[in-house]
Tab-separated table of C-alpha atoms and ligand atoms in Angstrom:
chain	number	residue	atom	x	y	z
A	1	MET	CA	6.402	-12.880	0.095
A	2	ILE	CA	8.517	-10.102	1.398
A	3	ARG	CA	11.691	-10.208	3.223
A	4	ILE	CA	13.418	-7.131	4.463
A	5	ASN	CA	16.988	-7.561	5.856
A	6	GLY	CA	18.804	-4.812	8.088
A	7	VAL	CA	17.425	-1.943	5.971
A	8	ASN	CA	18.643	1.333	7.073
A	9	LYS	CA	17.174	4.622	5.231
A	10	PHE	CA	18.903	8.054	5.857
A	11	PHE	CA	17.983	11.799	4.213
A	12	ASP	CA	20.781	13.327	4.637
A	13	ASP	CA	21.988	12.760	8.062
A	14	PHE	CA	18.782	12.224	9.450
A	15	GLN	CA	17.884	8.344	9.944
A	16	ALA	CA	14.383	7.699	8.627
A	17	LEU	CA	14.593	3.800	8.864
A	18	THR	CA	16.747	1.972	11.694
A	19	HIS	CA	17.766	-1.598	11.377
A	20	ILE	CA	14.225	-3.108	9.673
A	21	ASP	CA	14.285	-6.810	9.528
A	22	LEU	CA	11.219	-7.947	8.391
A	23	GLU	CA	9.452	-11.158	6.547
A	24	ILE	CA	5.940	-10.853	5.224
A	25	GLY	CA	3.994	-14.445	4.294
A	26	ARG	CA	2.091	-14.728	1.149
A	27	GLY	CA	-1.823	-13.363	1.550
A	28	ASP	CA	-0.253	-11.828	5.106
A	29	VAL	CA	-2.764	-8.462	5.661
A	30	VAL	CA	-0.399	-6.326	7.614
A	31	VAL	CA	-1.354	-2.951	9.160
A	32	VAL	CA	1.526	-0.110	10.079
A	33	LEU	CA	0.400	2.110	12.677
A	34	GLY	CA	2.524	4.671	14.112
A	35	PRO	CA	2.818	8.589	14.994
A	36	SER	CA	3.374	10.724	12.245
A	37	GLY	CA	7.008	10.894	11.181
A	38	SER	CA	7.779	7.770	12.073
A	39	GLY	CA	8.922	6.269	9.036
A	40	LYS	CA	5.322	4.331	7.876
A	41	SER	CA	5.700	5.539	4.316
A	42	THR	CA	9.263	5.518	4.085
A	43	LEU	CA	9.054	1.730	4.833
A	44	CYS	CA	6.154	1.430	2.150
A	45	ARG	CA	8.388	3.464	-0.556
A	46	THR	CA	11.468	1.407	0.066
A	47	ILE	CA	9.001	-1.896	-0.776
A	48	ASN	CA	8.811	-0.858	-4.297
A	49	ARG	CA	11.936	0.891	-4.491
A	50	LEU	CA	10.254	4.486	-4.859
A	51	GLU	CA	13.200	5.168	-2.121
A	52	THR	CA	16.443	3.830	-2.230
A	53	ILE	CA	17.812	2.171	0.790
A	54	ASP	CA	21.614	2.885	2.185
A	55	ASP	CA	21.962	-0.709	4.027
A	56	GLY	CA	20.581	-4.185	3.610
A	57	SER	CA	18.318	-5.777	0.821
A	58	ILE	CA	14.708	-6.273	-0.079
A	59	TYR	CA	13.286	-9.373	-1.678
A	60	ILE	CA	9.957	-9.631	-3.497
A	61	ASP	CA	8.521	-13.435	-3.692
A	62	GLY	CA	12.465	-14.600	-3.285
A	63	GLU	CA	13.816	-12.201	-5.984
A	64	LYS	CA	16.054	-9.427	-5.163
A	65	LEU	CA	14.915	-5.663	-5.712
A	66	PRO	CA	17.319	-4.268	-7.980
A	67	GLU	CA	18.876	-1.101	-8.246
A	68	GLU	CA	17.460	0.330	-11.216
A	69	GLY	CA	16.860	-1.038	-14.873
A	70	LYS	CA	14.685	-3.391	-16.663
A	71	GLU	CA	14.510	-5.385	-13.893
A	72	LEU	CA	13.537	-2.845	-11.341
A	73	ALA	CA	10.373	-1.755	-13.709
A	74	ARG	CA	9.532	-5.779	-14.082
A	75	LEU	CA	9.878	-6.224	-10.332
A	76	ARG	CA	8.045	-3.202	-9.027
A	77	ALA	CA	5.019	-4.178	-11.331
A	78	ASP	CA	4.917	-7.212	-8.489
A	79	VAL	CA	4.068	-4.281	-6.028
A	80	GLY	CA	1.305	-2.279	-6.522
A	81	MET	CA	0.975	0.697	-4.706
A	82	VAL	CA	-2.000	3.147	-3.858
A	83	PHE	CA	-1.129	6.288	-2.072
A	84	GLN	CA	-3.530	9.113	-0.134
A	85	SER	CA	-3.770	10.914	-3.151
A	86	PHE	CA	-5.127	8.913	-5.782
A	87	ASN	CA	-3.015	10.262	-8.934
A	88	LEU	CA	-5.461	9.359	-11.785
A	89	PHE	CA	-4.640	10.606	-15.346
A	90	PRO	CA	-7.244	13.674	-15.584
A	91	HIS	CA	-6.682	13.313	-19.362
A	92	LEU	CA	-8.093	9.724	-19.801
A	93	THR	CA	-10.839	7.703	-19.086
A	94	ILE	CA	-11.627	5.642	-16.002
A	95	LYS	CA	-10.831	2.634	-18.163
A	96	ASP	CA	-8.169	3.950	-20.180
A	97	ASN	CA	-6.221	5.034	-16.718
A	98	VAL	CA	-6.987	1.364	-16.013
A	99	THR	CA	-5.279	-0.453	-19.259
A	100	LEU	CA	-2.456	1.921	-19.253
A	101	GLY	CA	0.093	-0.124	-17.164
A	102	PRO	CA	-1.273	-3.364	-18.771
A	103	THR	CA	-0.770	-2.187	-22.181
A	104	LYS	CA	2.429	-0.348	-21.712
A	105	VAL	CA	4.514	-2.412	-19.388
A	106	ARG	CA	2.810	-6.106	-19.124
A	107	LYS	CA	2.272	-5.800	-23.149
A	108	MET	CA	-1.103	-6.887	-23.447
A	109	SER	CA	-3.502	-6.190	-26.059
A	110	LYS	CA	-6.023	-3.420	-25.877
A	111	SER	CA	-8.860	-5.700	-26.243
A	112	ASP	CA	-7.410	-7.580	-23.127
A	113	ALA	CA	-6.450	-4.847	-21.015
A	114	ASP	CA	-9.969	-3.461	-21.838
A	115	LYS	CA	-11.457	-6.878	-20.921
A	116	LEU	CA	-9.526	-6.893	-17.571
A	117	ALA	CA	-10.321	-3.060	-16.865
A	118	MET	CA	-13.873	-4.222	-16.596
A	119	GLU	CA	-13.590	-6.828	-14.807
A	120	LEU	CA	-11.684	-5.085	-12.428
A	121	LEU	CA	-14.054	-2.027	-12.170
A	122	GLU	CA	-16.713	-4.356	-11.816
A	123	ARG	CA	-14.910	-5.642	-8.749
A	124	VAL	CA	-14.560	-2.371	-7.181
A	125	GLY	CA	-18.131	-1.459	-8.301
A	126	ILE	CA	-17.624	1.332	-10.373
A	127	ALA	CA	-17.924	-0.248	-13.841
A	128	ASN	CA	-20.617	1.862	-14.795
A	129	GLN	CA	-18.750	4.886	-14.823
A	130	ALA	CA	-15.678	3.405	-17.416
A	131	ASP	CA	-16.146	5.978	-19.770
A	132	LYS	CA	-15.974	9.100	-17.396
A	133	TYR	CA	-12.957	10.983	-16.492
A	134	PRO	CA	-11.722	10.957	-12.936
A	135	ALA	CA	-13.021	14.798	-12.116
A	136	GLN	CA	-16.522	13.416	-12.947
A	137	LEU	CA	-15.988	10.870	-9.702
A	138	SER	CA	-16.079	11.001	-6.152
A	139	GLY	CA	-13.134	10.705	-4.245
A	140	GLY	CA	-14.484	7.388	-3.029
A	141	GLN	CA	-14.596	6.366	-6.423
A	142	GLN	CA	-11.532	7.508	-7.557
A	143	GLN	CA	-9.446	5.839	-5.235
A	144	ARG	CA	-11.697	2.536	-6.201
A	145	VAL	CA	-10.397	3.212	-9.673
A	146	ALA	CA	-6.795	3.669	-8.202
A	147	ILE	CA	-6.812	0.456	-6.694
A	148	ALA	CA	-8.394	-1.215	-9.901
A	149	ARG	CA	-5.320	0.274	-11.871
A	150	ALA	CA	-2.832	-1.291	-9.645
A	151	LEU	CA	-5.089	-4.440	-9.449
A	152	ALA	CA	-4.221	-4.828	-13.417
A	153	MET	CA	-0.774	-5.136	-12.932
A	154	LYS	CA	-1.707	-8.367	-11.622
A	155	PRO	CA	0.849	-7.316	-8.484
A	156	LYS	CA	2.066	-10.164	-5.698
A	157	VAL	CA	1.851	-7.569	-3.074
A	158	MET	CA	-0.320	-4.342	-2.719
A	159	LEU	CA	0.964	-1.405	-0.757
A	160	PHE	CA	-1.439	0.968	0.626
A	161	ASP	CA	-0.447	4.492	2.198
A	162	GLU	CA	-3.017	5.869	4.242
A	163	PRO	CA	-5.727	5.369	1.353
A	164	THR	CA	-8.569	6.637	3.206
A	165	SER	CA	-6.955	9.686	4.602
A	166	ALA	CA	-8.111	12.393	1.745
A	167	LEU	CA	-11.965	11.201	1.808
A	168	ASP	CA	-14.658	12.859	3.271
A	169	PRO	CA	-15.690	10.236	6.230
A	170	GLU	CA	-18.898	9.167	4.135
A	171	MET	CA	-16.370	7.767	1.581
A	172	VAL	CA	-14.197	5.683	4.013
A	173	ASN	CA	-16.025	2.663	4.295
A	174	GLU	CA	-16.347	2.024	0.518
A	175	VAL	CA	-12.626	1.762	0.063
A	176	LEU	CA	-11.751	0.099	3.133
A	177	ASP	CA	-14.763	-2.506	2.188
A	178	VAL	CA	-12.851	-3.210	-1.458
A	179	MET	CA	-9.777	-3.688	0.519
A	180	THR	CA	-11.470	-6.173	2.999
A	181	ASP	CA	-12.562	-7.803	-0.013
A	182	LEU	CA	-9.205	-8.060	-1.407
A	183	ALA	CA	-7.771	-9.173	2.103
A	184	ARG	CA	-10.093	-12.207	1.633
A	185	GLU	CA	-9.339	-12.892	-1.383
A	186	GLY	CA	-5.955	-13.419	-0.456
A	187	MET	CA	-4.028	-10.689	-1.448
A	188	THR	CA	-0.477	-9.974	0.455
A	189	MET	CA	-0.837	-6.698	1.604
A	190	VAL	CA	0.862	-3.659	3.592
A	191	VAL	CA	-1.620	-1.254	4.896
A	192	VAL	CA	-0.776	2.089	7.024
A	193	THR	CA	-3.640	3.837	7.846
A	194	HIS	CA	-5.485	4.990	11.176
A	195	GLU	CA	-8.566	3.329	10.487
A	196	MET	CA	-8.891	1.350	13.771
A	197	GLY	CA	-12.030	-0.686	12.805
A	198	PHE	CA	-10.143	-1.962	9.771
A	199	ALA	CA	-6.858	-2.485	11.329
A	200	ARG	CA	-8.919	-4.801	14.042
A	201	LYS	CA	-10.999	-6.685	11.399
A	202	ALA	CA	-8.877	-7.305	8.387
A	203	ALA	CA	-4.996	-7.504	9.842
A	204	HIS	CA	-3.648	-10.529	10.478
A	205	ARG	CA	-0.836	-8.561	11.909
A	206	ILE	CA	-0.113	-5.387	13.299
A	207	LEU	CA	3.424	-3.442	12.844
A	208	PHE	CA	3.934	-0.403	15.479
A	209	MET	CA	6.808	1.912	14.563
A	210	ALA	CA	8.034	4.935	15.956
A	211	ASP	CA	11.408	6.778	14.885
A	212	GLY	CA	12.149	4.585	12.184
A	213	GLN	CA	11.938	1.435	13.876
A	214	ILE	CA	9.375	-1.170	14.339
A	215	VAL	CA	8.815	-1.587	17.761
A	216	GLU	CA	5.796	-3.897	18.071
A	217	ASP	CA	5.103	-6.915	16.038
A	218	THR	CA	2.076	-8.331	16.798
A	219	ASP	CA	-1.395	-9.533	16.297
A	220	PRO	CA	-4.425	-7.169	16.343
A	221	GLU	CA	-6.023	-8.550	19.320
A	222	SER	CA	-2.890	-8.316	21.248
A	223	PHE	CA	-1.284	-4.970	20.025
A	224	PHE	CA	-5.046	-3.101	21.422
A	225	THR	CA	-6.095	-4.819	24.131
A	226	ASN	CA	-2.139	-5.160	25.709
A	227	PRO	CA	0.467	-2.874	24.087
A	228	GLN	CA	3.839	-3.487	25.342
A	229	THR	CA	5.563	-0.329	24.625
A	230	ASP	CA	5.056	2.929	26.119
A	231	ARG	CA	5.142	4.795	22.749
A	232	ALA	CA	2.375	2.130	21.544
A	233	LYS	CA	0.133	2.756	24.599
A	234	ASP	CA	1.087	6.531	24.440
A	235	PHE	CA	-0.333	6.246	20.611
A	236	LEU	CA	-3.469	4.449	21.304
A	237	GLY	CA	-4.451	6.331	24.114
A	238	LYS	CA	-4.128	9.360	21.632
A	239	ILE	CA	-6.319	7.823	18.622
A	240	LEU	CA	-8.751	5.861	20.816
A	241	HIS	CA	-10.027	8.709	22.979
S	1	ADP	N1	12.142	13.077	0.849
S	1	ADP	C1	12.280	13.433	1.933
S	1	ADP	N2	13.745	14.077	2.657
S	1	ADP	C2	13.902	14.269	3.559
S	1	ADP	N3	13.266	13.865	4.681
S	1	ADP	C3	11.988	12.979	4.695
S	1	ADP	C4	11.662	12.718	2.987
S	1	ADP	N4	10.498	11.685	3.168
S	1	ADP	C5	10.611	11.642	4.839
S	1	ADP	N5	11.319	12.422	5.501
S	1	ADP	C6	11.497	12.364	6.947
S	1	ADP	O1	11.801	11.019	7.258
S	1	ADP	C7	10.559	10.841	8.158
S	1	ADP	C8	9.665	9.521	7.970
S	1	ADP	O2	8.890	10.101	6.904
S	1	ADP	P1	7.500	9.388	7.127
S	1	ADP	O3	7.896	7.880	6.260
S	1	ADP	O4	6.959	10.039	5.646
S	1	ADP	O5	7.025	9.140	7.912
S	1	ADP	P2	5.119	8.684	8.180
S	1	ADP	O6	4.698	8.574	6.838
S	1	ADP	O7	5.200	7.555	9.585
S	1	ADP	O8	4.618	9.883	8.615
S	1	ADP	C9	10.112	12.446	8.565
S	1	ADP	O9	11.095	12.888	9.917
S	1	ADP	C10	10.104	12.885	7.441
S	1	ADP	O10	10.267	14.340	7.641
S	2	MG	MG1	3.303	8.543	5.729
């Protein structure tokens, strides 16, 4: 579903990604771990071209990510992204936040988009909030709206960049539960998170990044019980104790 070949990414003369080669299969749930500044967000952002790349190529479901233009907009719509900050439109109701993409980008009729929005809001457990505005919802509820909004584009891949990091602790699980359901339903997911419980339970695969490189790529059990590199051991030591 995702193929990344020989990707390098520079910010001026600072190299943020170094020779990334990665294949992610359909339905795979990949958790990306690593210290702050290791390139996790940059990797996610290159996958839907929020960042350009300097070398290499990225394919989504067999199609090469174009540089720009209509084709890019179309392919980018195949990749849903959920950020730490929910970025909902404050002046739109919850339902209209979800219908905006389908009507504008996918050219869906308003009535079909409304129906889809209500199904998705039901799925993330907030259908009863559909007519409210974002500021009237808790952070956990807003992040579930952001997930519903991304799903409304019927993406082939969902990227999550620290989706629970801005939430009060009591709201983390309601968001992780939605993500766990999505994983079970077979969505291809790339998740940057510090939630080790989620990583252990939901991930099929762990990527550990350091200094812009993928330094470990293994299953969760192996990663957590038997990390291979000093960087990973050091990271786990800090995060688990
Ligand atoms: N827009 C940018 N301009 C300059 N440097 C950046 C930019 N975005 C990220 N970086 C740098 O690239 C490195 C990787 O950042 P990032 O991918 O955000 O790391 P992570 O998500 O793992 O914390 C960091 O050193 C960061 O300072
Ligand atoms: Mg980041």
